[in-house]
Short mmCIF file of C-alpha atoms in Angstrom, two decimals:
data_model
loop_
_atom_site.label_atom_id
_atom_site.label_comp_id
_atom_site.label_asym_id
_atom_site.label_seq_id
_atom_site.Cartn_x
_atom_site.Cartn_y
_atom_site.Cartn_z
CA MET A 9 -24.42 39.43 41.89
CA SER A 10 -26.81 41.46 44.02
CA GLN A 11 -29.60 38.90 43.56
CA ILE A 12 -27.25 36.09 44.63
CA ALA A 13 -26.25 38.05 47.74
CA ASP A 14 -29.93 38.74 48.45
CA ALA A 15 -30.75 35.02 48.36
CA ILE A 16 -28.04 34.27 50.92
CA SER A 17 -29.19 37.16 53.08
CA TYR A 18 -32.80 35.95 53.10
CA LEU A 19 -31.75 32.49 54.22
CA LYS A 20 -29.73 33.97 57.07
CA ARG A 21 -32.71 36.08 58.14
CA SER A 22 -35.00 33.05 57.98
CA LEU A 23 -32.74 31.14 60.39
CA THR A 24 -33.07 33.99 62.89
CA LEU A 25 -36.83 34.26 62.44
CA ALA A 26 -37.27 30.49 62.78
CA ARG A 27 -35.96 30.74 66.34
CA SER A 28 -38.28 33.60 67.27
CA LYS A 29 -41.04 33.02 69.81
CA GLU A 30 -43.80 33.78 67.30
CA LEU A 31 -42.64 31.33 64.63
CA ARG A 32 -41.00 28.62 66.73
CA PRO A 33 -44.16 26.45 67.06
CA TYR A 34 -44.61 26.48 63.29
CA VAL A 35 -41.04 25.17 62.92
CA ILE A 36 -40.99 22.63 65.76
CA ILE A 37 -44.26 20.85 64.90
CA PRO A 38 -43.26 20.06 61.26
CA LEU A 39 -39.84 19.00 62.57
CA ILE A 40 -41.45 16.48 64.92
CA PHE A 41 -43.73 15.33 62.13
CA ASN A 42 -40.78 14.85 59.77
CA ILE A 43 -38.75 12.94 62.36
CA VAL A 44 -41.65 10.60 63.17
CA VAL A 45 -42.54 9.89 59.54
CA PHE A 46 -38.94 9.77 58.29
CA GLY A 47 -37.73 7.63 61.19
CA GLY A 48 -40.71 5.29 61.01
CA LEU A 49 -40.49 4.63 57.28
CA TYR A 50 -36.71 4.37 57.40
CA TRP A 51 -36.76 1.86 60.27
CA ALA A 52 -39.59 -0.20 58.76
CA SER A 53 -37.91 -0.37 55.34
CA GLY A 54 -34.48 -1.15 56.74
CA SER A 55 -35.82 -3.81 59.11
CA TRP A 56 -37.81 -5.51 56.36
CA ILE A 57 -34.92 -5.63 53.89
CA SER A 58 -32.42 -6.71 56.57
CA GLY A 59 -34.80 -9.44 57.72
CA TRP A 60 -35.29 -10.61 54.15
CA ILE A 61 -31.52 -10.82 53.62
CA ALA A 62 -31.06 -12.70 56.89
CA ALA A 63 -33.87 -15.15 56.08
CA SER A 64 -32.69 -15.72 52.51
CA THR A 65 -29.14 -16.47 53.58
CA ALA A 66 -29.94 -18.47 56.73
CA ASP A 67 -28.84 -21.72 55.07
CA TRP A 68 -25.72 -20.25 53.56
CA ALA A 69 -22.86 -22.02 55.30
CA PHE A 70 -19.83 -23.95 54.21
CA SER A 71 -19.15 -27.40 55.57
CA GLY A 72 -16.22 -29.70 55.67
CA PHE A 73 -12.93 -28.36 54.37
CA TRP A 74 -14.42 -24.94 53.46
CA SER A 75 -16.01 -24.31 56.86
CA PHE A 76 -13.22 -21.90 57.75
CA LEU A 77 -14.82 -19.45 55.28
CA ASN A 78 -18.03 -19.16 57.33
CA GLY A 79 -16.60 -16.28 59.35
CA ALA A 80 -15.82 -14.36 56.17
CA LEU A 81 -19.29 -15.14 54.81
CA GLU A 82 -20.95 -13.78 57.94
CA PHE A 83 -18.83 -10.65 57.66
CA VAL A 84 -19.91 -10.12 54.04
CA LEU A 85 -23.59 -10.59 54.93
CA ASP A 86 -23.32 -8.19 57.87
CA ALA A 87 -21.58 -5.65 55.60
CA ALA A 88 -24.40 -6.05 53.05
CA ILE A 89 -27.00 -5.28 55.70
CA ILE A 90 -25.07 -2.21 56.83
CA LEU A 91 -24.81 -1.09 53.20
CA VAL A 92 -28.59 -1.45 52.86
CA TRP A 93 -29.15 0.89 55.81
CA ILE A 94 -26.70 3.44 54.33
CA LEU A 95 -28.28 3.30 50.87
CA LEU A 96 -31.75 3.64 52.36
CA LEU A 97 -30.62 6.72 54.28
CA ALA A 98 -29.31 8.29 51.07
CA LEU A 99 -32.53 7.39 49.23
CA PHE A 100 -34.80 8.84 51.91
CA ALA A 101 -32.64 11.95 52.14
CA SER A 102 -33.08 12.60 48.42
CA ILE A 103 -36.80 11.90 47.95
CA PHE A 104 -38.40 12.30 51.38
CA SER A 105 -38.71 16.10 51.24
CA ILE A 106 -40.87 15.86 48.09
CA GLY A 107 -43.55 13.82 49.85
CA VAL A 108 -43.39 15.94 52.98
CA GLN A 109 -43.88 19.11 50.94
CA LEU A 110 -47.14 17.74 49.58
CA ILE A 111 -48.43 16.41 52.91
CA ALA A 112 -47.33 19.37 55.02
CA ALA A 113 -48.33 22.05 52.49
CA PRO A 114 -51.34 23.33 54.50
CA PHE A 115 -49.26 23.72 57.66
CA MET A 116 -46.49 25.48 55.72
CA GLY A 117 -49.20 27.81 54.48
CA PHE A 118 -49.91 28.84 58.08
CA LEU A 119 -46.20 29.51 58.61
CA ALA A 120 -45.98 31.63 55.45
CA GLU A 121 -49.10 33.52 56.53
CA LYS A 122 -47.54 34.31 59.91
CA VAL A 123 -44.34 35.60 58.27
CA ASP A 124 -46.29 37.67 55.75
CA PHE A 125 -48.36 39.33 58.48
CA GLN A 126 -45.24 40.10 60.54
CA VAL A 127 -43.63 41.87 57.58
CA THR A 128 -46.61 43.64 56.00
CA GLY A 129 -49.11 43.98 58.85
CA HIS A 130 -51.88 43.21 56.35
CA PRO A 131 -54.30 40.36 57.14
CA MET A 132 -54.81 37.52 54.70
CA PRO A 133 -57.94 37.24 52.54
CA GLU A 134 -60.73 35.70 54.61
CA GLU A 135 -61.05 31.97 54.05
CA SER A 136 -62.23 28.97 56.05
CA ILE A 137 -59.68 26.36 57.10
CA PRO A 138 -61.26 23.55 55.00
CA ALA A 139 -61.29 25.83 51.95
CA MET A 140 -57.67 26.78 52.57
CA ILE A 141 -56.60 23.14 52.85
CA VAL A 142 -58.37 22.25 49.61
CA ARG A 143 -56.91 25.28 47.82
CA THR A 144 -53.33 24.62 48.94
CA PHE A 145 -53.57 20.95 48.05
CA LYS A 146 -54.83 21.85 44.56
CA ARG A 147 -52.01 24.36 44.28
CA GLU A 148 -49.48 21.64 45.10
CA LEU A 149 -50.96 19.43 42.41
CA ARG A 150 -50.76 22.35 39.96
CA LYS A 151 -47.10 22.87 40.81
CA THR A 152 -46.45 19.15 40.48
CA TRP A 153 -47.89 19.16 36.97
CA TYR A 154 -45.83 22.27 36.14
CA TRP A 155 -42.50 20.65 36.98
CA LEU A 156 -43.25 17.02 36.12
CA TRP A 157 -43.38 17.20 32.32
CA ARG A 158 -40.66 19.85 32.22
CA ALA A 159 -38.45 17.67 34.41
CA LEU A 160 -38.91 14.79 31.98
CA LEU A 161 -37.91 17.08 29.10
CA VAL A 162 -34.85 18.36 30.95
CA LEU A 163 -33.95 14.80 31.91
CA PHE A 164 -34.08 13.81 28.24
CA VAL A 165 -31.82 16.71 27.27
CA VAL A 166 -29.39 15.91 30.08
CA GLY A 167 -29.38 12.26 29.02
CA VAL A 168 -28.47 13.22 25.45
CA ILE A 169 -25.75 15.63 26.57
CA TYR A 170 -24.31 13.02 28.92
CA PHE A 171 -23.22 10.86 25.96
CA ILE A 172 -21.59 13.74 24.06
CA PRO A 173 -17.86 14.01 24.77
CA VAL A 174 -16.52 17.25 26.31
CA ILE A 175 -19.89 18.94 26.90
CA ASN A 176 -21.15 16.02 28.97
CA VAL A 177 -19.51 17.67 31.99
CA PHE A 178 -22.39 20.18 31.93
CA ALA A 179 -25.10 17.53 32.30
CA SER A 180 -25.04 17.49 36.09
CA ALA A 181 -24.88 21.29 36.25
CA ILE A 182 -27.97 21.63 34.05
CA TRP A 183 -29.96 19.23 36.22
CA PHE A 184 -28.79 20.92 39.41
CA LEU A 185 -29.79 24.39 38.16
CA TRP A 186 -33.17 23.13 36.98
CA SER A 187 -33.83 21.48 40.34
CA GLY A 188 -32.77 24.68 42.09
CA TRP A 189 -35.29 26.68 40.08
CA LEU A 190 -38.06 24.25 41.00
CA LEU A 191 -37.31 24.41 44.72
CA GLY A 192 -37.10 28.19 44.61
CA MET A 193 -40.52 28.31 42.96
CA GLN A 194 -41.91 25.80 45.47
CA TYR A 195 -41.02 27.81 48.56
CA ILE A 196 -41.67 31.28 47.19
CA ASP A 197 -45.12 30.19 46.04
CA PHE A 198 -46.34 29.72 49.62
CA GLY A 199 -46.38 33.50 50.06
CA ALA A 200 -48.06 34.07 46.70
CA ASP A 201 -50.64 31.38 47.33
CA ASN A 202 -51.63 32.85 50.69
CA ARG A 203 -52.43 36.11 48.91
CA GLN A 204 -54.35 34.03 46.34
CA VAL A 205 -52.14 35.29 43.52
CA PRO A 206 -52.72 33.12 40.42
CA PHE A 207 -49.99 30.57 39.76
CA GLU A 208 -49.25 32.00 36.31
CA VAL A 209 -48.82 35.52 37.73
CA MET A 210 -46.44 34.15 40.33
CA LEU A 211 -44.34 32.52 37.60
CA GLN A 212 -44.12 35.81 35.70
CA ARG A 213 -42.82 37.51 38.83
CA LEU A 214 -40.21 34.80 39.37
CA GLN A 215 -38.83 35.35 35.88
CA GLN A 216 -38.04 38.95 36.79
CA LYS A 217 -35.68 37.76 39.55
CA ARG A 218 -34.25 34.63 37.97
CA TRP A 219 -30.89 34.65 39.75
CA LEU A 220 -32.48 35.35 43.11
CA VAL A 221 -34.89 32.43 42.72
CA LEU A 222 -32.24 30.14 41.27
CA THR A 223 -29.64 30.85 43.96
CA PHE A 224 -32.19 30.49 46.74
CA GLY A 225 -33.47 27.19 45.39
CA ALA A 226 -29.98 25.81 44.70
CA ILE A 227 -28.82 26.49 48.27
CA VAL A 228 -31.95 24.90 49.71
CA MET A 229 -31.53 21.87 47.45
CA ALA A 230 -27.93 21.44 48.58
CA LEU A 231 -29.08 21.53 52.20
CA THR A 232 -31.82 18.96 51.56
CA MET A 233 -29.12 16.52 50.45
CA ILE A 234 -27.58 16.56 53.93
CA PRO A 235 -29.11 13.89 56.22
CA LEU A 236 -30.84 15.31 59.32
CA VAL A 237 -30.51 18.86 57.96
CA ASN A 238 -33.21 18.02 55.41
CA LEU A 239 -35.62 17.36 58.29
CA PHE A 240 -35.85 21.00 59.35
CA ILE A 241 -34.81 22.92 56.24
CA MET A 242 -38.37 23.05 54.87
CA PRO A 243 -39.88 25.52 57.39
CA VAL A 244 -36.73 27.66 57.20
CA ALA A 245 -37.02 27.71 53.41
CA VAL A 246 -40.71 28.62 53.64
CA ILE A 247 -39.83 31.62 55.81
CA ALA A 248 -37.12 32.74 53.38
CA GLY A 249 -39.38 32.18 50.36
CA THR A 250 -42.16 34.23 51.94
CA LEU A 251 -39.75 37.07 52.66
CA ILE A 252 -38.56 36.98 49.06
CA TRP A 253 -42.13 37.12 47.78
CA VAL A 254 -43.24 39.93 50.07
CA GLU A 255 -40.16 42.13 49.68
CA GLN A 256 -38.98 41.36 46.15
CA LEU A 257 -41.73 39.93 43.98
CA SER A 258 -45.02 41.28 45.29
CA ASP A 259 -46.45 44.76 44.91
CA SER A 260 -49.37 46.67 46.38
CA GLU A 261 -51.75 45.41 43.73
CA GLN A 262 -50.80 41.76 44.18
CA GLY A 263 -50.66 42.07 47.91
CA THR A 264 -54.36 42.86 47.97
CA VAL A 265 -55.57 40.36 45.42
CA ASN A 266 -58.96 39.05 46.52
CA SER A 267 -58.57 40.69 49.92
#
């Protein structure tokens, strides 16, 4: 229970730190980026699909005796277009954060570095900006490979369980917990990566605090499912994940790796 309480506490602290003068720019800039990209793609997709529906149904009209149904037909088509916008919003809310995490990874690395330095007072290992960008991008690809084949395996298991009476109620819970673990790893790794701690070493550390990582990731995942909230939860989660790494999972030896 203490690890669960710790996860909640770290998220509360991260909300306070995100509003601090030192970290505010690192939170606002990704927020603007997310809004521009999210809004642009959402509007472009919705406009294209709505236009396609309107063009495809332009000749749909009753004549003669059945012409009184044209009003109902227009209502149905308008409702279909509204439904498209709603479904697109749900779709973007569920998958958008994955793409943003990959694109914004270098900037989130700067945010994690700032949090780390505030807590420890120890500078990061010296590294040029181009080298850092390349390293963090490679790290994101490494993490993607880590979860991709495992996610397919878990999905297969969940699919099998789903068709078994009684225990199929656990299918959604298994997927939710697995996804929570992945998100916890994703955000905690920013702090480990800045200290150039090998990915495998970071995973070993996470296993020592399973409930902390799982609770943290599950809460973040639940928040990413809320439209608009998912636009700014990423920098807050990066702050919390860095705090968890520095205060719970790192030690003096890891904190000075390659420094």
